[in-house]
mmCIF file of C-alpha atoms in Angstrom:
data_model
loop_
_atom_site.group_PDB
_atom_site.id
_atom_site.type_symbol
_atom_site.label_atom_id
_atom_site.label_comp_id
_atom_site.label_asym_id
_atom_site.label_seq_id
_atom_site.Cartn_x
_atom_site.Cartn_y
_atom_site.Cartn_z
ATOM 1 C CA UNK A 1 15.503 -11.124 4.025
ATOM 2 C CA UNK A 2 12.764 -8.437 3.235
ATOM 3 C CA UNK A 3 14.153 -5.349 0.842
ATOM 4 C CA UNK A 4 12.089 -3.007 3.204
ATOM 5 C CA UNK A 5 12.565 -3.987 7.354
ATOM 6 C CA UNK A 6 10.465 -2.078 9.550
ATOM 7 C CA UNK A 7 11.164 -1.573 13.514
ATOM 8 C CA UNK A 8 9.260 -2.525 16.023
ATOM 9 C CA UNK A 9 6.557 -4.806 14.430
ATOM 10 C CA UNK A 10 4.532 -3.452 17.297
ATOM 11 C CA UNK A 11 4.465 -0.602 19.669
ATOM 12 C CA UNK A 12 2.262 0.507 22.325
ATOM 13 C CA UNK A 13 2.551 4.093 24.017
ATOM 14 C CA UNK A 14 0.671 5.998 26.699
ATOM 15 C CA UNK A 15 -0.678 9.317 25.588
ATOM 16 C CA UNK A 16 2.000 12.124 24.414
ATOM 17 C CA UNK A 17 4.592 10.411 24.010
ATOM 18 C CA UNK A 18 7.021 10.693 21.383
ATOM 19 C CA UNK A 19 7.475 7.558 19.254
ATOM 20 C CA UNK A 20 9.953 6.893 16.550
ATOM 21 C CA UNK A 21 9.416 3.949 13.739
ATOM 22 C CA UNK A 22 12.326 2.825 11.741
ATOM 23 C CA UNK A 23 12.558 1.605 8.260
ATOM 24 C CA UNK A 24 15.662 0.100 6.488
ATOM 25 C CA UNK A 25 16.040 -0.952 3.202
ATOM 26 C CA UNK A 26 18.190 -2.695 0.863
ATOM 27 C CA UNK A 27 17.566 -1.976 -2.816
ATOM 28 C CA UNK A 28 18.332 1.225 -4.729
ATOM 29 C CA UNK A 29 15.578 3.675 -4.613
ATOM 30 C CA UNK A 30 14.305 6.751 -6.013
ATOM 31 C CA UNK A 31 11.480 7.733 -3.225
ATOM 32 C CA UNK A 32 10.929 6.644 0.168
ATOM 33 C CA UNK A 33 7.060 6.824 1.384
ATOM 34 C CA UNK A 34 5.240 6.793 4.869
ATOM 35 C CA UNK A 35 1.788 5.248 4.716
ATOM 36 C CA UNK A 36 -0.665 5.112 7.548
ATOM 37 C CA UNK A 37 -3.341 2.032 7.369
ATOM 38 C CA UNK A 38 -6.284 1.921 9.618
ATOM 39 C CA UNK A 39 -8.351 -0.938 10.837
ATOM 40 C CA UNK A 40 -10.636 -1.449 7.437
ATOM 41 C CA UNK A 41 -8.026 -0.910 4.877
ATOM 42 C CA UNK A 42 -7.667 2.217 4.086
ATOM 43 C CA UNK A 43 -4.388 3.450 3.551
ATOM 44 C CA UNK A 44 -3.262 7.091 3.564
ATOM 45 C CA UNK A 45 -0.106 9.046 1.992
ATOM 46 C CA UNK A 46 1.982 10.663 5.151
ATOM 47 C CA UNK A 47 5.118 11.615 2.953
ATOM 48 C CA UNK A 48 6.896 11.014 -0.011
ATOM 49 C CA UNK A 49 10.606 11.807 0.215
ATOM 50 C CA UNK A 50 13.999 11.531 -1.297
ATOM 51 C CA UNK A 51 16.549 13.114 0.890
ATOM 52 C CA UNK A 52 16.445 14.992 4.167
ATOM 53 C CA UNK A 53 13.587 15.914 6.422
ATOM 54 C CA UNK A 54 9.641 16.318 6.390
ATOM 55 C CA UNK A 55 7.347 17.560 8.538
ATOM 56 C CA UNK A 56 3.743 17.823 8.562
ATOM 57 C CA UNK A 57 1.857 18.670 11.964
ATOM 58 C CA UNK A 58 3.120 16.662 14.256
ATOM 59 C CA UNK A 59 4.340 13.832 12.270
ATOM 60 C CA UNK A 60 8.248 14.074 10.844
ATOM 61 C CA UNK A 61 9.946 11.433 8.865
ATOM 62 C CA UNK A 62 14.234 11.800 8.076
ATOM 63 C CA UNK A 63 15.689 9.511 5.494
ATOM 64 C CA UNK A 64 19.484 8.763 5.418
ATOM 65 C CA UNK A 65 20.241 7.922 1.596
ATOM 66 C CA UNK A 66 23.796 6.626 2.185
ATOM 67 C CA UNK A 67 22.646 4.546 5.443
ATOM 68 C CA UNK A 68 19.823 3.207 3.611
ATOM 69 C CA UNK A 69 17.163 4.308 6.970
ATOM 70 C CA UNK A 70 14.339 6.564 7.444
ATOM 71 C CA UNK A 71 12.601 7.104 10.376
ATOM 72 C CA UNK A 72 8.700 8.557 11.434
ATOM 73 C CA UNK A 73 8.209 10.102 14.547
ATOM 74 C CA UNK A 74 5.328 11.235 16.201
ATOM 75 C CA UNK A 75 5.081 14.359 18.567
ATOM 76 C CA UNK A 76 2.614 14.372 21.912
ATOM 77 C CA UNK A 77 0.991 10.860 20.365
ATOM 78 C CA UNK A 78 -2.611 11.283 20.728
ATOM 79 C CA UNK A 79 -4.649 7.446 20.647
ATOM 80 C CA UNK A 80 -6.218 8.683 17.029
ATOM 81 C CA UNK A 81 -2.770 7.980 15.647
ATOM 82 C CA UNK A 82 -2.990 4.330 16.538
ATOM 83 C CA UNK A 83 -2.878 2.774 13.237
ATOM 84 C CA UNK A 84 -0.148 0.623 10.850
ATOM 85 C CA UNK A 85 2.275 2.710 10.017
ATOM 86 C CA UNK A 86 3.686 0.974 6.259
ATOM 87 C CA UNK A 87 7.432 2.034 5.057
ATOM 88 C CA UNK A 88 7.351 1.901 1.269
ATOM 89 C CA UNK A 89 10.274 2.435 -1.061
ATOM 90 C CA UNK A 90 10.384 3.363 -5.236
ATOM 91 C CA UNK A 91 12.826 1.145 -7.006
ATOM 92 C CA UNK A 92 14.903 4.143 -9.777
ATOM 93 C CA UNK A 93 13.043 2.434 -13.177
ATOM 94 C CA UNK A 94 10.286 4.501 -14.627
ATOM 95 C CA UNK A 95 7.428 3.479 -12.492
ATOM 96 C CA UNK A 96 6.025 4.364 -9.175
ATOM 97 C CA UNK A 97 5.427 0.180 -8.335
ATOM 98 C CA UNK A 98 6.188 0.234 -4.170
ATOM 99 C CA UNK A 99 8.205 -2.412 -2.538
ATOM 100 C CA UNK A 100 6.304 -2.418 1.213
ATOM 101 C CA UNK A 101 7.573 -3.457 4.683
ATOM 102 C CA UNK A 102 5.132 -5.166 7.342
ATOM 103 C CA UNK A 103 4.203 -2.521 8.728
ATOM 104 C CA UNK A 104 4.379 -1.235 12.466
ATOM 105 C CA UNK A 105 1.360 -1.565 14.500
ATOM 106 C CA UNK A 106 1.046 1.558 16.736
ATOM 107 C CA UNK A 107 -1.604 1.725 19.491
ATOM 108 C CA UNK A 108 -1.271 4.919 21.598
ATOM 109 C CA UNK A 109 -3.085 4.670 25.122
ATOM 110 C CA UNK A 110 -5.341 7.593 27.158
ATOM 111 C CA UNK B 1 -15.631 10.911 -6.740
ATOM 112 C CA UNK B 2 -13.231 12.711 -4.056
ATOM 113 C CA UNK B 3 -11.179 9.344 -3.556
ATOM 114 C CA UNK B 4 -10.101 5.837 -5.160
ATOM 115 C CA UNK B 5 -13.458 3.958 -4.878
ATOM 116 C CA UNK B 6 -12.846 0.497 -4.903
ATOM 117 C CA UNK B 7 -16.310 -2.225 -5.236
ATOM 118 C CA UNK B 8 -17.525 -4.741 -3.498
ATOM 119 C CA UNK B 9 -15.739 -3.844 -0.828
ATOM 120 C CA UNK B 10 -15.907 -7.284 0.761
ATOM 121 C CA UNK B 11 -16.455 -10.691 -1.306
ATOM 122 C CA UNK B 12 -16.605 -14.019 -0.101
ATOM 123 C CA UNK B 13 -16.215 -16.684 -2.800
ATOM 124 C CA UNK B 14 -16.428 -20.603 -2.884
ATOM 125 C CA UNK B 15 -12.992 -22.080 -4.326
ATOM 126 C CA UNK B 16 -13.696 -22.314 -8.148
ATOM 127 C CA UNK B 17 -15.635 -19.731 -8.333
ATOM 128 C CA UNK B 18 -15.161 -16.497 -10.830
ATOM 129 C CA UNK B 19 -14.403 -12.902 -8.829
ATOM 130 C CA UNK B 20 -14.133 -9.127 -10.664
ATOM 131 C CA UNK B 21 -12.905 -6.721 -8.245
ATOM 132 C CA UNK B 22 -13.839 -2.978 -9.882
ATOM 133 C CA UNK B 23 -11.163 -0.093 -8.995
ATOM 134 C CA UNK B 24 -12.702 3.915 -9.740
ATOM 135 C CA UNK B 25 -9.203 6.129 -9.569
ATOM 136 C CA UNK B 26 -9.733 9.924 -9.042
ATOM 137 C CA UNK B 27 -10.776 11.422 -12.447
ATOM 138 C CA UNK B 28 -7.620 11.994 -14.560
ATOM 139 C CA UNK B 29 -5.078 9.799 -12.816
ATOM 140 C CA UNK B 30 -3.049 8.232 -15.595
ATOM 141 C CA UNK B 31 -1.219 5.360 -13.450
ATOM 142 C CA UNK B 32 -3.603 2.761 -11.851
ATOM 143 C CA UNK B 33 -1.888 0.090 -9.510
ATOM 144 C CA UNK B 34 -3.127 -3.310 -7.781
ATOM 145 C CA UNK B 35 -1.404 -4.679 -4.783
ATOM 146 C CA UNK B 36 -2.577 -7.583 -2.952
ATOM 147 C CA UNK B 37 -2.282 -7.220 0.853
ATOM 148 C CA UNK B 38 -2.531 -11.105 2.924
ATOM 149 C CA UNK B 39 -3.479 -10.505 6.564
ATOM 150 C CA UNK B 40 -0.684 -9.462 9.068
ATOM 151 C CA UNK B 41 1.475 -8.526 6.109
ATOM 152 C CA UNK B 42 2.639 -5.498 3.625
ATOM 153 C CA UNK B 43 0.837 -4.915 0.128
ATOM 154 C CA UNK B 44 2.593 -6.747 -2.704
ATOM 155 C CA UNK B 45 2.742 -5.666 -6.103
ATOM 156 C CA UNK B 46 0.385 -7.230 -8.406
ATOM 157 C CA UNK B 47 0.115 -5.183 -12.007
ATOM 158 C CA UNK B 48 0.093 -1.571 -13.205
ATOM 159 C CA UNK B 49 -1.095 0.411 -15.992
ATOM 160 C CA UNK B 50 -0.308 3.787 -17.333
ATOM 161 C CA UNK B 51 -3.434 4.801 -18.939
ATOM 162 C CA UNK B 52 -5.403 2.035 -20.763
ATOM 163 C CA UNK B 53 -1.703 0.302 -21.024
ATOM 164 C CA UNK B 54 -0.578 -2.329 -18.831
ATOM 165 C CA UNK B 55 3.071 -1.846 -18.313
ATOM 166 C CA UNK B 56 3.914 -4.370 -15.644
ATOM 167 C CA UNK B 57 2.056 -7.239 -14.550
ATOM 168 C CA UNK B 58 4.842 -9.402 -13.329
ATOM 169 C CA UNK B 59 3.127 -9.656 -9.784
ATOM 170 C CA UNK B 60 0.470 -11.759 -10.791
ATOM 171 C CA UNK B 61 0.709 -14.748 -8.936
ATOM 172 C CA UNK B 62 -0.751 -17.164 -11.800
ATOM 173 C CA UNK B 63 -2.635 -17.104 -14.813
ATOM 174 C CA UNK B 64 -6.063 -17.049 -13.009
ATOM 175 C CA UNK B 65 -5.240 -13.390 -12.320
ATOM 176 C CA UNK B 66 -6.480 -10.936 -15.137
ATOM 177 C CA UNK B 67 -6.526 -6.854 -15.075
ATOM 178 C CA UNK B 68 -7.792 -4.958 -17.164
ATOM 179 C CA UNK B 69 -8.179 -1.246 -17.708
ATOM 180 C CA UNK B 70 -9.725 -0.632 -21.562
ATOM 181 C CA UNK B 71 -10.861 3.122 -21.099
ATOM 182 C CA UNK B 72 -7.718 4.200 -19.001
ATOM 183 C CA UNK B 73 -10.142 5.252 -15.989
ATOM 184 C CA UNK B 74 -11.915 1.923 -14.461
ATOM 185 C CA UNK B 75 -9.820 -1.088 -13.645
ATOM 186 C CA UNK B 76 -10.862 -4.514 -13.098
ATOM 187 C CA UNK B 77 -9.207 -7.380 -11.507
ATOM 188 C CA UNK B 78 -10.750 -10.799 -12.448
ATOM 189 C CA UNK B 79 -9.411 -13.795 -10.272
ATOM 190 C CA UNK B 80 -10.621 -17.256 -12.034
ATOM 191 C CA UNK B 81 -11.536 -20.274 -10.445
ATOM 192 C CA UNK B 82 -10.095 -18.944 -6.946
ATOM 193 C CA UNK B 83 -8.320 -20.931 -4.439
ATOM 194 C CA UNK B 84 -8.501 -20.097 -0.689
ATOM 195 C CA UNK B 85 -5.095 -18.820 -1.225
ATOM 196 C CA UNK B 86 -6.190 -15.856 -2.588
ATOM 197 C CA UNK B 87 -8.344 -14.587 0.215
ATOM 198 C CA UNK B 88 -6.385 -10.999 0.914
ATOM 199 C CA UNK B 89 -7.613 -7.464 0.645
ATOM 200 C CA UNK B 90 -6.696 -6.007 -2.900
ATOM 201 C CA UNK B 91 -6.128 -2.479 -2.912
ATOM 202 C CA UNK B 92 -5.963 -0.056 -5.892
ATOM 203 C CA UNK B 93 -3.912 2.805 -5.824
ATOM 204 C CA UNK B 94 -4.281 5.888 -8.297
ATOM 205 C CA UNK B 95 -1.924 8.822 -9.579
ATOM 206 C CA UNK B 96 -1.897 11.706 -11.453
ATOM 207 C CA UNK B 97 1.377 11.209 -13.064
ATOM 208 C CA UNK B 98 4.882 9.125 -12.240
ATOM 209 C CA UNK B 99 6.158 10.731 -9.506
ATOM 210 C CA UNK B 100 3.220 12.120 -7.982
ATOM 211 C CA UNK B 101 1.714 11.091 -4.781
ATOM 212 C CA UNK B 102 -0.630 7.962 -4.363
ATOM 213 C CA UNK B 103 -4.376 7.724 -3.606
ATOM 214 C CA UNK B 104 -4.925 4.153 -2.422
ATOM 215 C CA UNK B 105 -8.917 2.869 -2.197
ATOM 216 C CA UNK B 106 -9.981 0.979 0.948
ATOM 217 C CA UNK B 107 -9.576 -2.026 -0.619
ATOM 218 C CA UNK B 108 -11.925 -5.310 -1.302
ATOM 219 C CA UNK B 109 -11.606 -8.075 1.396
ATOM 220 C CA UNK B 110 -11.909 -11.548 -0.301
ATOM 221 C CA UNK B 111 -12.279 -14.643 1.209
ATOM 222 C CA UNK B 112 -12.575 -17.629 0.012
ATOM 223 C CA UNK B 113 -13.924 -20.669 1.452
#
């Protein structure tokens, strides 16, 4: 079993919808991060958090420390969103070395 | 540079051959980080260095793998005699202190055939 499980694997959506990815995890951690990955590679920072709730535009992520769960939604999904979207967690040691999950493949519709 | 520039950013190698993959973090960023990524599947950790200092290189698959990072700016990843197994993207990440958020390059697509 994978320390970091990501829900669904993939996920379509029409335009404007709201769309929630989940993330559970089974190791200690210090952080929790949201990554977004686009065809090519590149992979962006959405959030870095520890405890409680986020929100930047119209992207929100919740973690749940005692539950071990975070979750990303997406607000009035728009198809430039359609990406990976990578859970990542921090083990507590004195290093910022990420433990990833598969990933969520999101493609968002017109 | 504005980002993590990361060079060649696609190599394609016969098995046995000798690759160096070259990582440029943002100016300043004391931790440096490899992950390998395989296709349809999350990053995994490869090594890590604070400064010129590697501090954990326990996800290095074998001894064909080789980082280095002598200046504590550019990083290089040197893969001997590679084995089609190692075809993946490698992606450097950069920060500007433990803690603080990660810059991630777009990564060098190997393959080897």
């Amino acid at each position: 079993k994978n320390e970091v499980e990501q829900s669904p694997q993939n996920l379509t959506a029409q335009e404007g919808e709201f769309i929630t990815i989940n993330c559970s995890y089974s190791v200690g951690i210090s952080a929790l991060h949201w990554l977004q990955q686009h065809p090519g590679g590149g992979i962006v920072s959405l959030f870095m958090l520890s405890s409680g709730k986020k929100k930047h535009g119209r992207l929100i992520a919740t973690i749940n420390i005692q539950e071990k769960h975070s979750s990303l939604h997406i607000t009035a999904s728009h198809p430039r969103d359609s990406a990976v979207y990578i859970c990542a967690v921090t083990p507590p040691l004195n290093t910022d070395k990420l433990i990833f999950g598969t990933g969520t493949r999101l493609q968002v519709f017109p | 540079g504005a980002g993590v520039s990361q060079s060649p950013r696609y190599k394609v190698a016969k098995r046995g051959q000798d690759v160096a993959l070259r990582c440029d973090p943002i100016s300043g960023h004391v931790s440096l980080f490899w992950y390998q990524q395989a296709l349809g599947q999350g990053p995994e950790f490869l090594t890590y260095f604070q400064n010129e200092a590697q501090l954990d290189k326990s996800g290095l698959p074998s001894d064909r793998f080789f980082a280095e990072r002598p200046e504590g700016s550019v990083s290089t990843l040197k893969i001997q005699r590679t084995q089609q197994e190692d075809s993946a993207v490698y992606l450097c990440a950069s920060s500007l202190a433990t803690r603080s958020p990660l810059h991630f390059g777009n990564g060098t697509r190997l393959t080897v055939t």
